[in-house]
Amino acid sequence: MSEQKSAVPTKDTLFKKPLSRMEAKNAVTDTAAKSIIQRERAAVDAKTERLRAARLAREQSK
Protein backbone atom coordinates (compact mmCIF):
# COMPACT_ATOMS: atom_id res chain seq x y z
CA MET A 1 0.00 0.00 0.00
CA SER A 2 1.14 3.51 -0.67
CA GLU A 3 1.23 6.04 2.10
CA GLN A 4 -0.96 9.09 1.69
CA LYS A 5 0.11 12.46 2.96
CA SER A 6 -2.18 13.74 5.63
CA ALA A 7 -4.30 16.73 4.73
CA VAL A 8 -3.75 18.24 8.15
CA PRO A 9 -2.80 21.90 7.76
CA THR A 10 0.50 22.89 9.27
CA LYS A 11 2.39 26.16 9.40
CA ASP A 12 4.46 24.93 6.46
CA THR A 13 1.43 24.23 4.27
CA LEU A 14 -0.68 27.24 5.27
CA PHE A 15 1.85 30.04 5.14
CA LYS A 16 4.41 30.96 2.53
CA LYS A 17 7.94 31.50 3.68
CA PRO A 18 8.90 35.19 3.65
CA LEU A 19 10.83 36.29 0.59
CA SER A 20 14.51 36.97 0.90
CA ARG A 21 15.70 40.52 0.30
CA MET A 22 16.74 39.73 -3.27
CA GLU A 23 13.53 37.82 -4.00
CA ALA A 24 11.49 40.76 -2.71
CA LYS A 25 13.47 43.20 -4.85
CA ASN A 26 13.05 40.94 -7.88
CA ALA A 27 9.31 40.69 -7.23
CA VAL A 28 8.98 44.48 -7.15
CA THR A 29 10.98 44.82 -10.37
CA ASP A 30 8.95 42.08 -12.04
CA THR A 31 5.66 43.70 -11.06
CA ALA A 32 6.80 47.11 -12.32
CA ALA A 33 8.03 45.66 -15.61
CA LYS A 34 4.80 43.74 -16.20
CA SER A 35 2.80 46.90 -15.50
CA ILE A 36 4.84 48.91 -18.00
CA ILE A 37 4.56 46.18 -20.64
CA GLN A 38 0.79 45.96 -20.12
CA ARG A 39 0.36 49.75 -20.54
CA GLU A 40 2.53 49.76 -23.68
CA ARG A 41 0.57 46.82 -25.12
CA ALA A 42 -2.71 48.65 -24.47
CA ALA A 43 -1.35 51.76 -26.20
CA VAL A 44 -0.23 49.73 -29.23
CA ASP A 45 -3.61 47.97 -29.43
CA ALA A 46 -5.46 51.30 -29.21
CA LYS A 47 -3.29 52.80 -31.96
CA THR A 48 -3.79 49.74 -34.16
CA GLU A 49 -7.56 49.92 -33.69
CA ARG A 50 -7.58 53.66 -34.44
CA LEU A 51 -5.50 53.20 -37.61
CA ARG A 52 -7.65 50.27 -38.73
CA ALA A 53 -10.81 52.36 -38.33
CA ALA A 54 -9.23 55.25 -40.27
CA ARG A 55 -8.16 52.90 -43.06
CA LEU A 56 -11.63 51.38 -43.32
CA ALA A 57 -13.23 54.83 -43.37
CA ARG A 58 -10.82 55.96 -46.11
CA GLU A 59 -11.53 52.83 -48.18
CA GLN A 60 -15.30 53.34 -47.86
CA SER A 61 -15.07 56.96 -49.01
CA LYS A 62 -13.35 56.00 -52.28
mmCIF file of N, CA and C in Angstrom:
data_model
loop_
_atom_site.group_PDB
_atom_site.id
_atom_site.type_symbol
_atom_site.label_atom_id
_atom_site.label_comp_id
_atom_site.label_asym_id
_atom_site.label_seq_id
_atom_site.Cartn_x
_atom_site.Cartn_y
_atom_site.Cartn_z
ATOM 1 N N MET A 1 0.828 -1.181 0.000
ATOM 2 C CA MET A 1 0.000 0.000 0.000
ATOM 3 C C MET A 1 0.873 1.245 0.000
ATOM 4 N N SER A 2 0.397 2.260 -0.661
ATOM 5 C CA SER A 2 1.144 3.514 -0.674
ATOM 6 C C SER A 2 0.656 4.420 0.449
ATOM 7 N N GLU A 3 1.597 5.124 1.025
ATOM 8 C CA GLU A 3 1.232 6.038 2.103
ATOM 9 C C GLU A 3 0.663 7.319 1.511
ATOM 10 N N GLN A 4 -0.368 7.829 2.130
ATOM 11 C CA GLN A 4 -0.956 9.086 1.691
ATOM 12 C C GLN A 4 -0.536 10.178 2.652
ATOM 13 N N LYS A 5 -0.239 11.332 2.099
ATOM 14 C CA LYS A 5 0.108 12.455 2.962
ATOM 15 C C LYS A 5 -1.156 12.926 3.655
ATOM 16 N N SER A 6 -1.014 13.267 4.899
ATOM 17 C CA SER A 6 -2.181 13.740 5.632
ATOM 18 C C SER A 6 -2.541 15.143 5.160
ATOM 19 N N ALA A 7 -3.806 15.431 5.165
ATOM 20 C CA ALA A 7 -4.297 16.729 4.730
ATOM 21 C C ALA A 7 -4.421 17.690 5.906
ATOM 22 N N VAL A 8 -3.698 17.386 6.967
ATOM 23 C CA VAL A 8 -3.748 18.238 8.148
ATOM 24 C C VAL A 8 -2.932 19.497 7.875
ATOM 25 N N PRO A 9 -3.549 20.657 8.001
ATOM 26 C CA PRO A 9 -2.805 21.900 7.756
ATOM 27 C C PRO A 9 -1.735 22.133 8.822
ATOM 28 N N THR A 10 -0.594 22.548 8.366
ATOM 29 C CA THR A 10 0.495 22.894 9.272
ATOM 30 C C THR A 10 0.986 24.285 8.907
ATOM 31 N N LYS A 11 1.871 24.833 9.712
ATOM 32 C CA LYS A 11 2.393 26.160 9.403
ATOM 33 C C LYS A 11 3.160 26.156 8.080
ATOM 34 N N ASP A 12 3.720 25.019 7.708
ATOM 35 C CA ASP A 12 4.461 24.933 6.457
ATOM 36 C C ASP A 12 3.541 24.881 5.246
ATOM 37 N N THR A 13 2.342 24.324 5.404
ATOM 38 C CA THR A 13 1.426 24.228 4.272
ATOM 39 C C THR A 13 0.485 25.422 4.187
ATOM 40 N N LEU A 14 0.248 26.106 5.278
ATOM 41 C CA LEU A 14 -0.679 27.239 5.274
ATOM 42 C C LEU A 14 -0.028 28.563 4.911
ATOM 43 N N PHE A 15 1.200 28.755 5.310
ATOM 44 C CA PHE A 15 1.851 30.044 5.137
ATOM 45 C C PHE A 15 3.056 29.922 4.223
ATOM 46 N N LYS A 16 3.222 30.925 3.380
ATOM 47 C CA LYS A 16 4.407 30.963 2.533
ATOM 48 C C LYS A 16 5.578 31.476 3.356
ATOM 49 N N LYS A 17 6.737 30.999 3.008
ATOM 50 C CA LYS A 17 7.937 31.501 3.676
ATOM 51 C C LYS A 17 8.167 32.934 3.205
ATOM 52 N N PRO A 18 8.641 33.803 4.073
ATOM 53 C CA PRO A 18 8.898 35.187 3.647
ATOM 54 C C PRO A 18 9.990 35.222 2.585
ATOM 55 N N LEU A 19 9.850 36.164 1.668
ATOM 56 C CA LEU A 19 10.827 36.287 0.595
ATOM 57 C C LEU A 19 12.135 36.846 1.134
ATOM 58 N N SER A 20 13.217 36.400 0.531
ATOM 59 C CA SER A 20 14.511 36.971 0.896
ATOM 60 C C SER A 20 14.569 38.395 0.352
ATOM 61 N N ARG A 21 15.573 39.133 0.746
ATOM 62 C CA ARG A 21 15.702 40.522 0.303
ATOM 63 C C ARG A 21 15.802 40.596 -1.219
ATOM 64 N N MET A 22 16.586 39.725 -1.815
ATOM 65 C CA MET A 22 16.742 39.726 -3.274
ATOM 66 C C MET A 22 15.459 39.278 -3.964
ATOM 67 N N GLU A 23 14.789 38.279 -3.408
ATOM 68 C CA GLU A 23 13.529 37.824 -3.999
ATOM 69 C C GLU A 23 12.483 38.926 -3.936
ATOM 70 N N ALA A 24 12.443 39.663 -2.841
ATOM 71 C CA ALA A 24 11.488 40.762 -2.711
ATOM 72 C C ALA A 24 11.797 41.860 -3.724
ATOM 73 N N LYS A 25 13.060 42.178 -3.881
ATOM 74 C CA LYS A 25 13.470 43.199 -4.850
ATOM 75 C C LYS A 25 13.126 42.748 -6.266
ATOM 76 N N ASN A 26 13.384 41.482 -6.568
ATOM 77 C CA ASN A 26 13.053 40.942 -7.884
ATOM 78 C C ASN A 26 11.548 40.955 -8.123
ATOM 79 N N ALA A 27 10.764 40.684 -7.095
ATOM 80 C CA ALA A 27 9.310 40.691 -7.234
ATOM 81 C C ALA A 27 8.805 42.094 -7.542
ATOM 82 N N VAL A 28 9.374 43.095 -6.889
ATOM 83 C CA VAL A 28 8.980 44.485 -7.147
ATOM 84 C C VAL A 28 9.335 44.869 -8.578
ATOM 85 N N THR A 29 10.536 44.518 -9.010
ATOM 86 C CA THR A 29 10.980 44.825 -10.367
ATOM 87 C C THR A 29 10.106 44.116 -11.392
ATOM 88 N N ASP A 30 9.789 42.862 -11.137
ATOM 89 C CA ASP A 30 8.954 42.079 -12.038
ATOM 90 C C ASP A 30 7.562 42.695 -12.168
ATOM 91 N N THR A 31 6.984 43.094 -11.047
ATOM 92 C CA THR A 31 5.658 43.705 -11.058
ATOM 93 C C THR A 31 5.670 45.016 -11.837
ATOM 94 N N ALA A 32 6.692 45.829 -11.618
ATOM 95 C CA ALA A 32 6.799 47.107 -12.321
ATOM 96 C C ALA A 32 6.962 46.885 -13.824
ATOM 97 N N ALA A 33 7.804 45.938 -14.197
ATOM 98 C CA ALA A 33 8.034 45.658 -15.614
ATOM 99 C C ALA A 33 6.763 45.156 -16.288
ATOM 100 N N LYS A 34 6.046 44.258 -15.623
ATOM 101 C CA LYS A 34 4.804 43.742 -16.199
ATOM 102 C C LYS A 34 3.770 44.847 -16.358
ATOM 103 N N SER A 35 3.730 45.776 -15.418
ATOM 104 C CA SER A 35 2.801 46.895 -15.497
ATOM 105 C C SER A 35 3.128 47.784 -16.694
ATOM 106 N N ILE A 36 4.411 48.080 -16.874
ATOM 107 C CA ILE A 36 4.839 48.909 -18.002
ATOM 108 C C ILE A 36 4.522 48.219 -19.320
ATOM 109 N N ILE A 37 4.820 46.941 -19.407
ATOM 110 C CA ILE A 37 4.558 46.183 -20.636
ATOM 111 C C ILE A 37 3.069 46.162 -20.946
ATOM 112 N N GLN A 38 2.238 45.992 -19.919
ATOM 113 C CA GLN A 38 0.792 45.961 -20.118
ATOM 114 C C GLN A 38 0.284 47.308 -20.640
ATOM 115 N N ARG A 39 0.782 48.419 -20.074
ATOM 116 C CA ARG A 39 0.365 49.748 -20.541
ATOM 117 C C ARG A 39 0.801 49.982 -21.978
ATOM 118 N N GLU A 40 2.037 49.586 -22.317
ATOM 119 C CA GLU A 40 2.526 49.758 -23.680
ATOM 120 C C GLU A 40 1.719 48.914 -24.657
ATOM 121 N N ARG A 41 1.366 47.699 -24.255
ATOM 122 C CA ARG A 41 0.571 46.821 -25.122
ATOM 123 C C ARG A 41 -0.807 47.431 -25.373
ATOM 124 N N ALA A 42 -1.407 48.009 -24.328
ATOM 125 C CA ALA A 42 -2.714 48.650 -24.472
ATOM 126 C C ALA A 42 -2.617 49.847 -25.416
ATOM 127 N N ALA A 43 -1.531 50.612 -25.323
ATOM 128 C CA ALA A 43 -1.348 51.763 -26.204
ATOM 129 C C ALA A 43 -1.190 51.315 -27.655
ATOM 130 N N VAL A 44 -0.427 50.258 -27.875
ATOM 131 C CA VAL A 44 -0.232 49.735 -29.234
ATOM 132 C C VAL A 44 -1.555 49.219 -29.790
ATOM 133 N N ASP A 45 -2.312 48.491 -28.977
ATOM 134 C CA ASP A 45 -3.605 47.972 -29.429
ATOM 135 C C ASP A 45 -4.567 49.104 -29.766
ATOM 136 N N ALA A 46 -4.580 50.160 -28.949
ATOM 137 C CA ALA A 46 -5.462 51.300 -29.214
ATOM 138 C C ALA A 46 -5.063 51.993 -30.514
ATOM 139 N N LYS A 47 -3.767 52.159 -30.728
ATOM 140 C CA LYS A 47 -3.290 52.798 -31.955
ATOM 141 C C LYS A 47 -3.648 51.949 -33.169
ATOM 142 N N THR A 48 -3.455 50.640 -33.060
ATOM 143 C CA THR A 48 -3.786 49.738 -34.161
ATOM 144 C C THR A 48 -5.270 49.823 -34.500
ATOM 145 N N GLU A 49 -6.113 49.834 -33.468
ATOM 146 C CA GLU A 49 -7.560 49.921 -33.691
ATOM 147 C C GLU A 49 -7.929 51.253 -34.340
ATOM 148 N N ARG A 50 -7.301 52.338 -33.876
ATOM 149 C CA ARG A 50 -7.578 53.664 -34.442
ATOM 150 C C ARG A 50 -7.151 53.722 -35.905
ATOM 151 N N LEU A 51 -5.982 53.191 -36.225
ATOM 152 C CA LEU A 51 -5.504 53.198 -37.609
ATOM 153 C C LEU A 51 -6.357 52.296 -38.501
ATOM 154 N N ARG A 52 -6.796 51.166 -37.956
ATOM 155 C CA ARG A 52 -7.654 50.268 -38.729
ATOM 156 C C ARG A 52 -8.971 50.959 -39.071
ATOM 157 N N ALA A 53 -9.550 51.648 -38.095
ATOM 158 C CA ALA A 53 -10.811 52.361 -38.329
ATOM 159 C C ALA A 53 -10.615 53.467 -39.362
ATOM 160 N N ALA A 54 -9.499 54.187 -39.296
ATOM 161 C CA ALA A 54 -9.226 55.249 -40.266
ATOM 162 C C ALA A 54 -9.049 54.670 -41.666
ATOM 163 N N ARG A 55 -8.362 53.535 -41.752
ATOM 164 C CA ARG A 55 -8.160 52.898 -43.063
ATOM 165 C C ARG A 55 -9.481 52.441 -43.652
ATOM 166 N N LEU A 56 -10.329 51.829 -42.830
ATOM 167 C CA LEU A 56 -11.629 51.376 -43.323
ATOM 168 C C LEU A 56 -12.494 52.554 -43.751
ATOM 169 N N ALA A 57 -12.452 53.643 -43.006
ATOM 170 C CA ALA A 57 -13.227 54.831 -43.372
ATOM 171 C C ALA A 57 -12.718 55.411 -44.687
ATOM 172 N N ARG A 58 -11.399 55.432 -44.870
ATOM 173 C CA ARG A 58 -10.824 55.956 -46.106
ATOM 174 C C ARG A 58 -11.203 55.067 -47.286
ATOM 175 N N GLU A 59 -11.186 53.747 -47.093
ATOM 176 C CA GLU A 59 -11.532 52.833 -48.179
ATOM 177 C C GLU A 59 -13.003 52.951 -48.552
ATOM 178 N N GLN A 60 -13.869 53.201 -47.575
ATOM 179 C CA GLN A 60 -15.296 53.337 -47.865
ATOM 180 C C GLN A 60 -15.598 54.639 -48.599
ATOM 181 N N SER A 61 -14.800 55.669 -48.377
ATOM 182 C CA SER A 61 -15.068 56.960 -49.013
ATOM 183 C C SER A 61 -14.618 56.987 -50.467
ATOM 184 N N LYS A 62 -13.817 56.038 -50.880
ATOM 185 C CA LYS A 62 -13.350 56.000 -52.277
ATOM 186 C C LYS A 62 -14.423 55.535 -53.204
#
